[in-house]
């Protein structure tokens, strides 16, 4: 077995030296034939490939060939050196031999898949000792048997890169779909589904840490009449602008939601009812100061009615929301364009104290 290992290594060295000579000839302008004549493709130069092999001639030959295909490339002689390069550079693919001094190629693959986003192509001259399944199970994207035909390696590299790109596109698409699922398409605020999810989390945090939590419920005054007079497109402009006003009035850890139609909610963590009233007044005044021109020569103003409440320990989520809704209707009943604060009813407070 030892003799066979030595023989295989020597064959690999001879093959690598052969390809090195071919590559040198290509660089001097003497083409050995169309199979190795690879023009530089600048469009791939932002894609970085790392080659890991303890044989210098194999490293250099692979690097030369991959660079001639238009990819940026670095090399490492050990897994430890490769890991150091991976910390300092962003590689799309790592091509590694299985047998390396120190940490082996399969162990390197495991570490890369755990701590780095690169794909891995595993190369081995010992097909009897290592299997395709073994390499794939530790996270490799492909498995190549030595002696490596450079054309085949390049084809496999391109396939891995294409699959990598498709995977990234799928991830981006899923992220976009997830965002659409929790975001209102018109205002770009979070939607009501997201509101209930986040409020539940904030109430749970409030009950655990006893930090204050307040809620605003906002309803645009006479919005139906505005829509009927000027059309839904003009009404949409009001909703979009009002959404921006809300965001401009909030801190980073506050969150705003389109609750439905012309109704909005705002969750204010770490905020008492009195502080929440100040935020609500700032939103109300900012909207009142806005001027709209739904038709030429016609200036319109929009106002808002806001309800404010503060969360109390162990109360139901629905009770908390209903109280904010009642506070908002108090603003409507008292003439609109105002902020009303409604805290827990006395019997609720006494119940909680008991």
Short mmCIF file of C-alpha atoms in Angstrom, two decimals:
data_model
loop_
_atom_site.label_atom_id
_atom_site.label_comp_id
_atom_site.label_asym_id
_atom_site.label_seq_id
_atom_site.Cartn_x
_atom_site.Cartn_y
_atom_site.Cartn_z
CA UNK A 1 0.00 0.00 0.00
CA UNK A 2 2.86 2.35 0.88
CA UNK A 3 4.44 1.65 -2.51
CA UNK A 4 1.16 2.46 -4.30
CA UNK A 5 0.87 5.72 -2.34
CA UNK A 6 4.38 6.73 -3.42
CA UNK A 7 3.63 5.77 -7.01
CA UNK A 8 0.39 7.77 -7.12
CA UNK A 9 2.15 10.80 -5.64
CA UNK A 10 4.90 10.59 -8.24
CA UNK A 11 2.36 10.28 -11.07
CA UNK A 12 0.52 13.34 -9.74
CA UNK A 13 3.78 15.31 -9.61
CA UNK A 14 4.65 14.38 -13.20
CA UNK A 15 1.15 15.32 -14.38
CA UNK A 16 1.31 18.63 -12.53
CA UNK A 17 4.71 19.39 -14.04
CA UNK A 18 3.31 18.61 -17.48
CA UNK A 19 0.43 21.07 -17.04
CA UNK A 20 2.83 23.66 -15.65
CA UNK A 21 4.91 23.43 -18.83
CA UNK A 22 1.75 23.76 -20.91
CA UNK A 23 0.65 26.83 -18.92
CA UNK A 24 4.07 28.44 -19.35
CA UNK A 25 3.83 27.85 -23.09
CA UNK A 26 0.41 29.50 -23.15
CA UNK A 27 1.84 32.54 -21.35
CA UNK A 28 4.70 32.75 -23.90
CA UNK A 29 2.17 32.69 -26.71
CA UNK A 30 2.88 29.14 -27.98
CA UNK A 31 -0.46 27.44 -27.90
CA UNK A 32 -0.45 23.71 -27.17
CA UNK A 33 -3.93 23.41 -28.65
CA UNK A 34 -7.42 24.82 -28.07
CA UNK A 35 -8.04 22.74 -24.92
CA UNK A 36 -5.69 24.86 -22.77
CA UNK A 37 -5.97 28.21 -24.54
CA UNK A 38 -8.07 30.10 -21.99
CA UNK A 39 -8.43 33.87 -22.50
CA UNK A 40 -8.55 36.06 -19.41
CA UNK A 41 -12.17 36.81 -18.50
CA UNK A 42 -12.21 40.04 -16.53
CA UNK A 43 -15.88 39.65 -15.71
CA UNK A 44 -14.99 36.89 -13.19
CA UNK A 45 -12.11 38.74 -11.52
CA UNK A 46 -14.24 39.63 -8.48
CA UNK A 47 -14.76 35.89 -7.79
CA UNK A 48 -12.00 34.57 -5.53
CA UNK A 49 -10.91 30.93 -5.43
CA UNK A 50 -8.62 29.40 -2.78
CA UNK A 51 -6.51 26.35 -3.71
CA UNK A 52 -5.21 24.19 -0.84
CA UNK A 53 -2.61 21.50 -1.64
CA UNK A 54 0.73 20.61 -0.05
CA UNK A 55 2.27 20.00 -3.49
CA UNK A 56 3.71 23.27 -4.82
CA UNK A 57 3.61 22.24 -8.46
CA UNK A 58 -0.08 21.21 -8.24
CA UNK A 59 -0.97 24.43 -6.43
CA UNK A 60 0.78 26.59 -8.99
CA UNK A 61 -0.66 24.70 -11.96
CA UNK A 62 -4.24 24.93 -10.68
CA UNK A 63 -3.80 28.58 -9.79
CA UNK A 64 -2.41 29.41 -13.24
CA UNK A 65 -5.23 27.59 -15.00
CA UNK A 66 -7.96 29.13 -12.83
CA UNK A 67 -6.48 32.60 -13.27
CA UNK A 68 -6.35 32.10 -17.04
CA UNK A 69 -10.07 31.31 -16.83
CA UNK A 70 -10.57 34.77 -15.35
CA UNK A 71 -10.92 34.07 -11.62
CA UNK A 72 -8.84 35.65 -8.87
CA UNK A 73 -6.94 32.97 -6.98
CA UNK A 74 -4.77 32.43 -3.89
CA UNK A 75 -3.07 29.26 -2.63
CA UNK A 76 -2.27 27.61 0.70
CA UNK A 77 -0.12 24.59 1.51
CA UNK A 78 -1.93 23.63 4.74
CA UNK A 79 -5.42 23.77 6.18
CA UNK A 80 -4.20 26.11 8.91
CA UNK A 81 -2.81 28.53 6.32
CA UNK A 82 -6.09 28.29 4.41
CA UNK A 83 -8.13 29.16 7.51
CA UNK A 84 -5.94 32.20 8.10
CA UNK A 85 -6.55 33.36 4.52
CA UNK A 86 -10.29 32.74 4.90
CA UNK A 87 -10.36 35.11 7.88
CA UNK A 88 -8.76 37.89 5.84
CA UNK A 89 -10.39 37.34 2.43
CA UNK A 90 -13.78 36.43 1.00
CA UNK A 91 -13.59 33.32 -1.19
CA UNK A 92 -16.46 31.91 -3.23
CA UNK A 93 -14.94 28.41 -3.52
CA UNK A 94 -12.13 26.49 -1.81
CA UNK A 95 -10.51 23.66 -3.79
CA UNK A 96 -8.71 21.40 -1.28
CA UNK A 97 -6.81 18.15 -1.32
CA UNK A 98 -7.96 15.60 1.27
CA UNK A 99 -4.51 14.64 2.54
CA UNK A 100 -2.74 17.63 4.02
CA UNK A 101 -0.09 18.00 6.74
CA UNK A 102 -1.84 18.68 10.04
CA UNK A 103 -5.58 19.16 9.64
CA UNK A 104 -6.96 17.13 6.72
CA UNK A 105 -9.14 18.34 3.87
CA UNK A 106 -12.37 16.83 5.22
CA UNK A 107 -11.87 18.45 8.62
CA UNK A 108 -11.08 21.74 6.85
CA UNK A 109 -14.33 21.38 4.90
CA UNK A 110 -16.29 20.95 8.15
CA UNK A 111 -14.72 24.10 9.64
CA UNK A 112 -15.39 26.12 6.48
CA UNK A 113 -19.05 25.08 6.35
CA UNK A 114 -19.49 25.97 10.04
CA UNK A 115 -17.68 29.31 10.07
CA UNK A 116 -17.52 30.55 6.46
CA UNK A 117 -19.83 30.93 3.50
CA UNK A 118 -17.52 29.40 0.89
CA UNK A 119 -18.31 26.30 -1.14
CA UNK A 120 -15.73 23.49 -1.12
CA UNK A 121 -14.51 21.15 -3.87
CA UNK A 122 -12.60 18.20 -2.40
CA UNK A 123 -9.80 16.61 -4.45
CA UNK A 124 -8.17 13.25 -3.69
CA UNK A 125 -5.86 10.69 -5.27
CA UNK A 126 -7.08 8.05 -2.81
CA UNK A 127 -10.50 7.11 -4.14
CA UNK A 128 -10.41 3.76 -2.32
CA UNK A 129 -9.97 5.45 1.06
CA UNK A 130 -12.47 8.29 0.64
CA UNK A 131 -15.91 8.32 -0.92
CA UNK A 132 -18.09 10.92 -2.62
CA UNK A 133 -20.71 10.45 0.09
CA UNK A 134 -18.17 11.08 2.84
CA UNK A 135 -17.11 14.38 1.27
CA UNK A 136 -20.69 15.53 0.61
CA UNK A 137 -21.76 14.59 4.16
CA UNK A 138 -19.20 16.96 5.69
CA UNK A 139 -20.41 19.80 3.48
CA UNK A 140 -18.41 19.58 0.23
CA UNK A 141 -20.13 20.79 -2.93
CA UNK A 142 -18.20 18.40 -5.21
CA UNK A 143 -15.61 15.59 -5.14
CA UNK A 144 -12.86 15.18 -7.76
CA UNK A 145 -10.49 12.23 -8.21
CA UNK A 146 -6.80 12.76 -8.98
CA UNK A 147 -5.09 12.93 -11.35
CA UNK A 148 -7.22 16.00 -12.09
CA UNK A 149 -7.97 17.03 -15.65
CA UNK A 150 -7.87 20.81 -15.47
CA UNK A 151 -10.71 21.16 -17.99
CA UNK A 152 -12.90 18.96 -15.77
CA UNK A 153 -11.93 20.91 -12.65
CA UNK A 154 -12.89 24.17 -14.35
CA UNK A 155 -16.24 22.74 -15.45
CA UNK A 156 -16.97 21.57 -11.91
CA UNK A 157 -15.87 24.92 -10.50
CA UNK A 158 -18.21 26.77 -12.84
CA UNK A 159 -21.08 24.42 -11.93
CA UNK A 160 -20.49 25.01 -8.19
CA UNK A 161 -20.35 28.78 -8.78
CA UNK A 162 -23.59 28.66 -10.77
CA UNK A 163 -25.35 26.66 -8.05
CA UNK A 164 -23.96 29.08 -5.47
CA UNK A 165 -25.37 32.04 -7.38
CA UNK A 166 -28.76 30.34 -7.74
CA UNK A 167 -28.76 29.58 -4.01
CA UNK A 168 -28.00 33.21 -3.17
CA UNK A 169 -30.77 34.37 -5.50
CA UNK A 170 -33.21 31.96 -3.83
CA UNK A 171 -32.19 33.31 -0.42
CA UNK A 172 -32.68 36.90 -1.55
CA UNK A 173 -36.07 36.00 -3.00
CA UNK A 174 -37.16 34.30 0.25
CA UNK A 175 -35.99 37.31 2.27
CA UNK A 176 -37.98 39.58 -0.03
CA UNK A 177 -41.08 37.37 0.28
CA UNK A 178 -40.73 37.31 4.07
CA UNK A 179 -40.46 41.09 4.10
CA UNK A 180 -43.53 41.39 1.88
CA UNK A 181 -45.41 39.08 4.27
CA UNK A 182 -44.89 41.48 7.19
CA UNK A 183 -44.85 44.82 5.34
CA UNK A 184 -47.69 46.97 4.04
CA UNK A 185 -47.17 47.43 0.31
CA UNK A 186 -48.30 51.06 0.16
CA UNK A 187 -46.80 52.67 3.26
CA UNK A 188 -43.84 50.29 3.76
CA UNK A 189 -44.72 50.15 7.45
CA UNK A 190 -45.14 46.77 9.12
CA UNK A 191 -48.61 45.27 8.67
CA UNK A 192 -51.18 44.17 11.24
CA UNK A 193 -49.94 40.57 11.29
CA UNK A 194 -46.50 41.80 12.25
CA UNK A 195 -48.06 44.12 14.84
CA UNK A 196 -49.67 41.29 16.81
CA UNK A 197 -46.49 39.21 16.68
CA UNK A 198 -44.28 42.07 17.88
CA UNK A 199 -46.71 43.31 20.53
CA UNK A 200 -46.89 39.82 22.01
CA UNK A 201 -43.08 39.74 22.24
CA UNK A 202 -42.96 43.21 23.81
CA UNK A 203 -45.64 42.36 26.37
CA UNK A 204 -43.76 39.20 27.31
CA UNK A 205 -40.57 41.25 27.71
CA UNK A 206 -42.51 43.80 29.80
CA UNK A 207 -43.80 41.09 32.15
CA UNK A 208 -40.31 39.63 32.58
CA UNK A 209 -38.26 42.79 33.01
CA UNK A 210 -40.89 45.24 34.34
CA UNK A 211 -39.81 47.98 31.91
CA UNK A 212 -42.68 50.29 30.86
CA UNK A 213 -44.47 49.65 27.58
CA UNK A 214 -46.95 51.95 25.84
CA UNK A 215 -49.15 51.74 22.77
CA UNK A 216 -50.58 54.36 20.39
CA UNK A 217 -53.60 53.80 18.16
CA UNK A 218 -54.00 56.48 15.47
CA UNK A 219 -56.87 57.15 13.08
CA UNK A 220 -56.87 59.81 10.35
CA UNK A 221 -59.83 62.17 10.76
CA UNK A 222 -62.50 62.34 8.03
CA UNK A 223 -60.37 60.26 5.69
CA UNK A 224 -63.36 58.75 3.87
CA UNK A 225 -64.58 62.22 2.95
CA UNK A 226 -61.10 63.11 1.65
CA UNK A 227 -61.06 59.97 -0.51
CA UNK A 228 -64.58 60.63 -1.79
CA UNK A 229 -63.72 64.24 -2.65
CA UNK A 230 -60.31 63.80 -4.25
CA UNK A 231 -60.01 60.12 -5.14
CA UNK A 232 -58.08 57.17 -3.73
CA UNK A 233 -54.79 58.11 -5.40
CA UNK A 234 -54.71 61.37 -3.44
CA UNK A 235 -55.74 59.47 -0.34
CA UNK A 236 -52.84 57.07 -0.86
CA UNK A 237 -50.45 60.05 -1.00
CA UNK A 238 -51.70 61.12 2.43
CA UNK A 239 -51.17 57.61 3.84
CA UNK A 240 -47.65 57.41 2.46
CA UNK A 241 -46.66 60.84 3.76
CA UNK A 242 -48.23 60.21 7.16
CA UNK A 243 -46.32 56.96 7.46
CA UNK A 244 -43.08 58.87 6.89
CA UNK A 245 -44.09 61.43 9.52
CA UNK A 246 -44.65 58.66 12.07
CA UNK A 247 -41.23 57.12 11.36
CA UNK A 248 -39.55 60.52 11.65
CA UNK A 249 -41.03 60.97 15.12
CA UNK A 250 -39.89 57.61 16.54
CA UNK A 251 -36.73 56.23 18.11
CA UNK A 252 -34.82 53.26 16.71
CA UNK A 253 -36.46 50.71 19.07
CA UNK A 254 -40.01 52.01 18.47
CA UNK A 255 -42.06 50.46 15.67
CA UNK A 256 -44.99 51.65 13.56
CA UNK A 257 -47.67 49.57 11.80
CA UNK A 258 -50.49 50.09 9.38
CA UNK A 259 -53.31 48.51 11.35
CA UNK A 260 -55.84 48.69 8.53
CA UNK A 261 -57.25 51.37 6.21
CA UNK A 262 -56.46 54.72 7.81
CA UNK A 263 -55.66 53.22 11.22
CA UNK A 264 -52.10 52.90 12.50
CA UNK A 265 -50.45 51.64 15.66
CA UNK A 266 -47.14 52.43 17.33
CA UNK A 267 -45.40 50.23 19.93
CA UNK A 268 -43.23 52.19 22.36
CA UNK A 269 -40.97 49.99 24.52
CA UNK A 270 -39.29 51.52 27.58
CA UNK A 271 -41.93 54.28 27.52
CA UNK A 272 -44.42 55.36 30.17
CA UNK A 273 -47.92 56.59 29.35
CA UNK A 274 -46.87 60.21 29.98
CA UNK A 275 -43.88 59.87 27.67
CA UNK A 276 -46.05 58.18 25.05
CA UNK A 277 -48.44 61.15 25.16
CA UNK A 278 -45.52 63.44 24.25
CA UNK A 279 -44.67 61.22 21.26
CA UNK A 280 -48.32 61.21 20.19
CA UNK A 281 -48.56 65.00 20.38
CA UNK A 282 -45.43 65.31 18.25
CA UNK A 283 -46.96 63.04 15.59
CA UNK A 284 -50.30 64.89 15.71
CA UNK A 285 -48.69 68.33 15.38
CA UNK A 286 -46.42 67.20 12.54
CA UNK A 287 -49.35 65.91 10.50
CA UNK A 288 -51.46 69.00 11.20
CA UNK A 289 -48.63 71.19 9.87
CA UNK A 290 -48.56 69.36 6.55
CA UNK A 291 -50.25 70.92 3.51
CA UNK A 292 -51.68 68.82 0.69
CA UNK A 293 -52.71 69.94 -2.79
CA UNK A 294 -55.11 67.24 -4.01
CA UNK A 295 -56.21 69.44 -6.95
CA UNK A 296 -54.60 72.59 -8.41
CA UNK A 297 -55.35 75.63 -6.33
CA UNK A 298 -56.83 73.62 -3.48
CA UNK A 299 -54.86 73.30 -0.20
CA UNK A 300 -56.06 70.68 2.27
CA UNK A 301 -54.99 69.80 5.79
CA UNK A 302 -55.27 66.44 7.51
CA UNK A 303 -55.62 65.76 11.22
CA UNK A 304 -55.36 62.68 13.38
CA UNK A 305 -57.01 61.30 16.50
CA UNK A 306 -54.72 59.32 18.78
CA UNK A 307 -55.31 57.03 21.74
CA UNK A 308 -52.54 56.36 24.25
CA UNK A 309 -52.30 53.64 26.87
CA UNK A 310 -49.71 51.86 28.99
CA UNK A 311 -49.39 48.13 29.61
CA UNK A 312 -50.11 46.67 33.05
CA UNK A 313 -48.68 43.42 34.47
CA UNK A 314 -50.34 40.17 33.42
CA UNK A 315 -53.20 41.79 31.52
CA UNK A 316 -54.50 40.18 28.34
CA UNK A 317 -53.10 41.38 25.03
CA UNK A 318 -56.63 42.06 23.77
CA UNK A 319 -57.36 44.19 26.85
CA UNK A 320 -54.27 46.30 26.20
CA UNK A 321 -55.22 46.89 22.54
CA UNK A 322 -58.88 47.56 23.33
CA UNK A 323 -57.90 50.25 25.82
CA UNK A 324 -55.82 52.04 23.20
CA UNK A 325 -58.79 51.80 20.82
CA UNK A 326 -61.12 53.31 23.46
CA UNK A 327 -58.68 56.14 24.04
CA UNK A 328 -58.62 56.87 20.30
CA UNK A 329 -62.44 57.01 20.19
CA UNK A 330 -62.38 59.44 23.11
CA UNK A 331 -60.31 61.73 20.87
CA UNK A 332 -62.90 61.35 18.10
CA UNK A 333 -65.80 62.07 20.47
CA UNK A 334 -64.09 65.13 21.93
CA UNK A 335 -63.65 66.87 18.59
CA UNK A 336 -60.86 65.00 16.75
CA UNK A 337 -57.31 66.25 16.17
CA UNK A 338 -56.31 65.43 19.71
CA UNK A 339 -54.55 62.92 21.95
CA UNK A 340 -56.38 61.03 24.70
CA UNK A 341 -54.73 58.92 27.39
CA UNK A 342 -56.59 56.02 28.96
CA UNK A 343 -54.87 53.93 31.60
CA UNK A 344 -56.18 50.75 33.20
CA UNK A 345 -59.61 51.02 34.81
CA UNK A 346 -59.55 51.28 38.62
CA UNK A 347 -61.06 47.83 39.15
CA UNK A 348 -58.36 46.33 36.90
CA UNK A 349 -55.60 48.03 38.89
CA UNK A 350 -57.02 46.92 42.22
CA UNK A 351 -57.40 43.39 40.88
CA UNK A 352 -53.77 43.36 39.81
CA UNK A 353 -52.63 44.62 43.22
CA UNK A 354 -54.56 41.93 45.03
#
